XYZ file of C-alpha atoms in Angstrom:
317
model
C -11.729 3.692 20.653
C -8.285 2.240 19.111
C -8.036 0.920 15.154
C -5.645 -0.530 13.264
C -5.332 -0.300 9.384
C -3.306 -2.454 7.263
C -2.306 -1.380 3.823
C -0.729 -3.203 0.956
C 1.184 -1.599 -2.154
C 0.008 -4.457 -4.730
C 2.403 -4.489 -7.719
C 4.751 -7.561 -8.850
C 6.825 -6.217 -11.173
C 5.919 -2.946 -11.803
C 7.280 -1.711 -8.015
C 11.051 -2.738 -9.638
C 10.825 -2.198 -13.869
C 12.696 0.802 -13.234
C 15.611 -0.347 -11.195
C 19.245 -1.446 -13.159
C 19.092 -4.412 -11.213
C 15.425 -5.401 -9.805
C 15.664 -7.746 -6.417
C 15.130 -11.249 -8.234
C 13.365 -12.848 -4.985
C 11.193 -10.127 -4.547
C 10.184 -10.285 -7.894
C 9.568 -13.677 -8.303
C 7.658 -13.711 -4.825
C 4.925 -11.220 -5.782
C 2.085 -13.735 -6.506
C 2.564 -16.237 -3.976
C 2.690 -13.056 -1.645
C -0.246 -11.978 -2.972
C -2.455 -15.269 -2.573
C -0.567 -15.888 1.052
C -1.852 -12.374 2.068
C -5.538 -13.066 0.924
C -5.694 -16.226 2.553
C -4.220 -15.133 6.323
C -6.496 -12.121 5.796
C -9.626 -14.794 5.322
C -8.410 -16.824 8.202
C -8.243 -14.027 10.509
C -11.086 -11.817 8.895
C -9.007 -8.950 8.834
C -9.738 -6.139 6.005
C -6.955 -4.373 4.498
C -6.267 -1.860 1.930
C -5.044 -3.345 -1.111
C -3.515 -0.309 -3.406
C -3.154 -1.869 -6.888
C -0.564 -0.759 -9.898
C -3.881 -0.474 -12.225
C -1.546 -1.714 -15.185
C -2.401 -5.424 -13.373
C -5.776 -4.792 -14.471
C -4.895 -5.474 -18.170
C -5.186 -8.844 -19.916
C -3.190 -7.429 -22.452
C -1.384 -4.527 -23.684
C 1.641 -3.675 -26.302
C 3.984 -2.873 -24.094
C 4.549 0.827 -25.558
C 1.516 3.016 -23.898
C 2.568 5.277 -26.666
C -0.341 8.067 -25.470
C 0.722 7.811 -21.839
C 2.820 10.977 -21.162
C 6.232 9.012 -19.317
C 9.559 9.822 -20.098
C 11.551 7.828 -22.580
C 12.457 4.280 -21.634
C 9.649 4.223 -18.693
C 8.308 1.024 -20.823
C 11.515 -0.547 -21.749
C 11.698 -3.358 -19.423
C 8.139 -4.318 -20.338
C 9.015 -4.216 -23.986
C 12.564 -6.351 -23.614
C 13.314 -8.183 -20.890
C 9.969 -9.122 -19.534
C 8.270 -8.923 -22.999
C 7.503 -12.658 -22.366
C 6.668 -12.601 -18.398
C 2.956 -11.829 -18.735
C 2.823 -12.980 -14.999
C 4.741 -10.052 -13.650
C 2.965 -7.143 -15.743
C -1.040 -8.463 -15.574
C -2.880 -10.168 -12.960
C -6.776 -9.739 -13.378
C -6.782 -13.349 -11.686
C -5.087 -11.880 -8.311
C -7.560 -8.588 -8.679
C -10.436 -10.402 -8.976
C -9.460 -12.711 -5.722
C -9.138 -9.463 -3.838
C -12.751 -8.486 -5.084
C -14.042 -11.797 -4.502
C -12.792 -12.648 -1.346
C -15.573 -12.775 1.645
C -13.245 -9.985 3.574
C -14.456 -6.639 3.075
C -11.324 -5.302 1.741
C -10.893 -1.748 0.201
C -9.868 -1.717 -3.404
C -7.249 1.588 -3.708
C -4.526 2.635 -6.430
C -0.930 2.466 -6.519
C -1.377 4.894 -10.008
C -1.070 3.087 -13.049
C 2.652 2.069 -13.885
C 4.696 3.248 -10.223
C 5.509 6.471 -11.409
C 7.065 8.651 -8.529
C 5.010 11.709 -8.266
C 7.352 13.475 -5.709
C 10.291 13.288 -8.269
C 11.253 16.552 -10.536
C 10.776 14.620 -13.992
C 6.928 14.076 -12.596
C 5.206 16.954 -14.068
C 1.563 17.442 -13.192
C 0.330 16.169 -16.593
C 1.894 12.712 -16.082
C 0.589 12.842 -12.406
C -3.115 13.233 -13.778
C -2.719 10.584 -16.096
C -1.189 8.230 -14.155
C -4.427 8.910 -11.831
C -6.730 8.772 -14.430
C -5.637 5.766 -16.291
C -5.795 3.479 -12.908
C -9.244 5.174 -12.115
C -10.711 4.652 -15.860
C -9.465 0.466 -15.279
C -11.260 0.688 -11.333
C -14.526 1.768 -13.408
C -14.364 -0.764 -15.879
C -14.156 -2.838 -12.722
C -16.665 -1.653 -11.548
C -14.843 -0.096 -8.510
C -14.629 3.440 -7.488
C -11.174 4.556 -5.457
C -11.491 6.622 -2.425
C -7.609 6.134 -1.411
C -4.359 6.208 -2.915
C -0.782 5.152 -1.682
C 2.169 6.792 -3.948
C 4.832 4.377 -4.969
C 7.640 4.053 -2.782
C 5.380 6.622 -0.925
C 7.024 9.696 -2.810
C 4.197 12.050 -1.892
C 3.531 14.932 -4.650
C 0.674 16.010 -6.983
C -1.521 15.776 -4.109
C -3.789 18.369 -5.625
C -4.272 15.978 -8.540
C -5.764 13.303 -6.194
C -8.349 16.028 -5.083
C -9.221 16.720 -8.451
C -9.786 13.434 -9.292
C -11.728 12.635 -6.249
C -9.532 10.435 -4.344
C -9.940 10.983 -0.295
C -6.883 9.741 1.510
C -3.517 8.500 0.858
C -0.759 7.182 3.065
C 1.915 9.776 4.419
C 5.491 8.635 5.471
C 6.167 7.412 8.807
C 8.574 8.620 11.171
C 9.595 5.005 12.304
C 9.151 3.375 8.563
C 12.764 2.007 9.176
C 12.249 -0.827 11.079
C 15.992 -1.356 12.204
C 16.211 1.858 13.617
C 12.913 1.834 15.139
C 14.807 -1.294 17.189
C 18.140 -0.354 17.859
C 17.611 3.631 18.455
C 16.408 4.281 21.337
C 14.803 7.766 20.689
C 13.079 5.918 18.105
C 12.468 2.714 19.753
C 10.373 4.713 22.795
C 8.543 7.169 20.030
C 4.605 6.242 20.014
C 3.553 4.337 16.846
C -0.032 5.933 17.179
C -0.481 8.264 13.949
C -2.855 11.363 13.802
C -4.891 11.317 10.481
C -5.330 14.838 9.557
C -7.285 16.798 6.317
C -4.840 18.683 4.631
C -5.317 21.724 2.765
C -6.656 20.018 -0.283
C -9.455 18.538 1.541
C -7.641 15.048 1.204
C -7.083 12.770 4.470
C -3.388 11.944 5.445
C -3.545 8.600 7.235
C 0.067 8.487 8.093
C 1.852 5.007 7.707
C 3.299 3.698 11.603
C 5.834 0.941 10.691
C 6.469 -1.027 7.513
C 6.800 -4.301 8.524
C 9.427 -5.892 6.401
C 12.133 -3.212 7.710
C 14.589 -5.514 9.529
C 15.953 -8.053 7.242
C 19.034 -10.390 5.891
C 21.569 -11.596 8.624
C 20.214 -9.140 11.223
C 16.930 -10.967 11.271
C 18.073 -14.655 11.037
C 20.172 -13.618 14.169
C 17.747 -11.726 16.130
C 15.050 -14.383 15.576
C 17.739 -17.359 16.469
C 18.255 -16.015 20.272
C 15.029 -14.068 20.445
C 11.483 -13.713 18.399
C 10.609 -12.034 15.312
C 11.701 -8.489 16.087
C 8.830 -6.713 13.900
C 6.081 -9.552 15.211
C 7.066 -7.515 18.591
C 7.093 -4.161 17.285
C 3.633 -4.688 15.318
C 2.261 -6.349 18.652
C 3.492 -3.405 20.594
C 1.652 -0.799 18.058
C -1.680 -3.245 18.506
C -1.434 -2.675 22.065
C -0.759 0.934 21.931
C -3.428 1.476 19.612
C -6.006 -0.403 22.035
C -4.510 1.694 25.214
C -4.732 4.813 23.828
C -7.711 4.618 21.996
C -5.749 5.928 18.652
C -4.468 4.609 15.104
C -1.715 2.077 14.106
C -1.154 1.744 10.705
C 1.059 -1.328 9.487
C 2.300 -2.021 5.567
C 4.090 -4.211 3.594
C 4.131 -5.188 -0.225
C 2.527 -8.826 -0.842
C 6.172 -9.479 -2.553
C 7.975 -9.155 0.887
C 6.424 -12.385 1.519
C 9.406 -14.454 0.044
C 9.084 -17.881 1.883
C 7.411 -19.631 4.939
C 9.006 -17.455 7.668
C 7.332 -14.226 6.254
C 4.282 -15.883 6.058
C 4.803 -17.029 9.937
C 5.415 -13.441 10.476
C 2.211 -12.189 9.326
C 0.286 -14.757 10.480
C 1.676 -14.188 13.992
C 0.899 -10.587 13.630
C -2.691 -11.226 12.611
C -3.055 -13.905 14.860
C -2.719 -11.173 17.838
C -4.470 -8.517 16.308
C -7.473 -10.749 15.978
C -7.110 -11.701 19.366
C -6.791 -8.273 20.942
C -9.888 -6.867 18.569
C -11.816 -10.069 20.617
C -10.822 -9.144 24.176
C -11.363 -5.288 23.511
C -13.129 -2.456 21.512
C -10.226 -2.499 19.031
C -11.300 -2.105 15.558
C -9.407 -2.797 11.988
C -10.287 -0.309 9.742
C -9.328 0.502 6.056
C -7.679 4.020 4.842
C -11.287 4.838 3.631
C -13.211 4.128 6.609
C -10.394 6.404 8.439
C -10.803 8.897 5.898
C -14.351 9.094 6.225
C -14.396 9.254 9.855
C -11.885 11.961 10.112
C -14.031 14.054 7.901
C -16.759 13.480 9.789
C -14.992 14.697 12.883
C -13.683 17.884 11.160
C -16.816 19.099 9.807
C -15.437 17.975 6.260
C -17.976 17.613 3.026
C -16.025 15.482 0.400
C -19.035 14.964 -1.663
C -18.371 14.507 -5.318
C -18.482 16.961 -7.816
C -20.406 15.974 -10.993
C -17.918 17.705 -13.321
C -16.180 15.247 -15.652
C -16.881 12.825 -12.790
C -14.220 14.279 -10.919
C -14.331 15.554 -7.116
C -13.088 17.826 -4.856
C -13.529 18.172 -1.114
C -15.243 21.070 0.233
C -15.592 23.002 3.669
C -19.306 23.601 4.653
């Protein structure tokens, strides 16, 4: 049976706060895109994995986070330029909208403050602090976290995820760049089916197949004027391949990619096609946690949580 996963990096300002020149259009579009994606998922009854930056779950903070072991300057933008931009730093209303949706979305973690886990300056202490704080906030909201999406797909400290009971993460995609995937003949002909695997830490790597906003700017405008939206074409191809090959196709995006109506149209066209193919075939739509559970079951892996400090590890029977 073929399946499709959609994962979203839900971050608002935290996805850009460490950049010298954050992209203003995307920074300001985070809330509209979040609402638009929730509405589209509800319209087509498509569950997704929403990986949320933990800081967004707060109602307020002092902007310093003195007990958090980040490098000096990490919270400078929160304390300075964005001190009066609570709409970029907090969104308990949008988090609640995910949890209150009639669609059975997965609530996942995107760290606490969008620290890059794969960078040399991110030591194990910081990775653990980022994950622990995000899990604490999830528990306060009555949520458990089974999946993790690495900020900027910068994979690192997988042992920390395993120690704290996370079961799955989104791995890198061989065709993550939509432009190369379209115009490089080698990549254009490559399968978009991915294979989830249980790694050496007992985590399930659920690799991405396609970033849905990798083809933007003037090239997109030209392509749409003479053809159709290239990313819709690629997404449909991936969905069809999942049906034909009984495999997994994993799409991902940020809510802030939806900066205007044509971006909403792209996602509406993709979800509409997914819904139609699901009705016609035995295709299913899964979350990352769903994939992890069935992958571990197929591989005979026991992911039962340990009782030590509320953490968990995966164990072979």
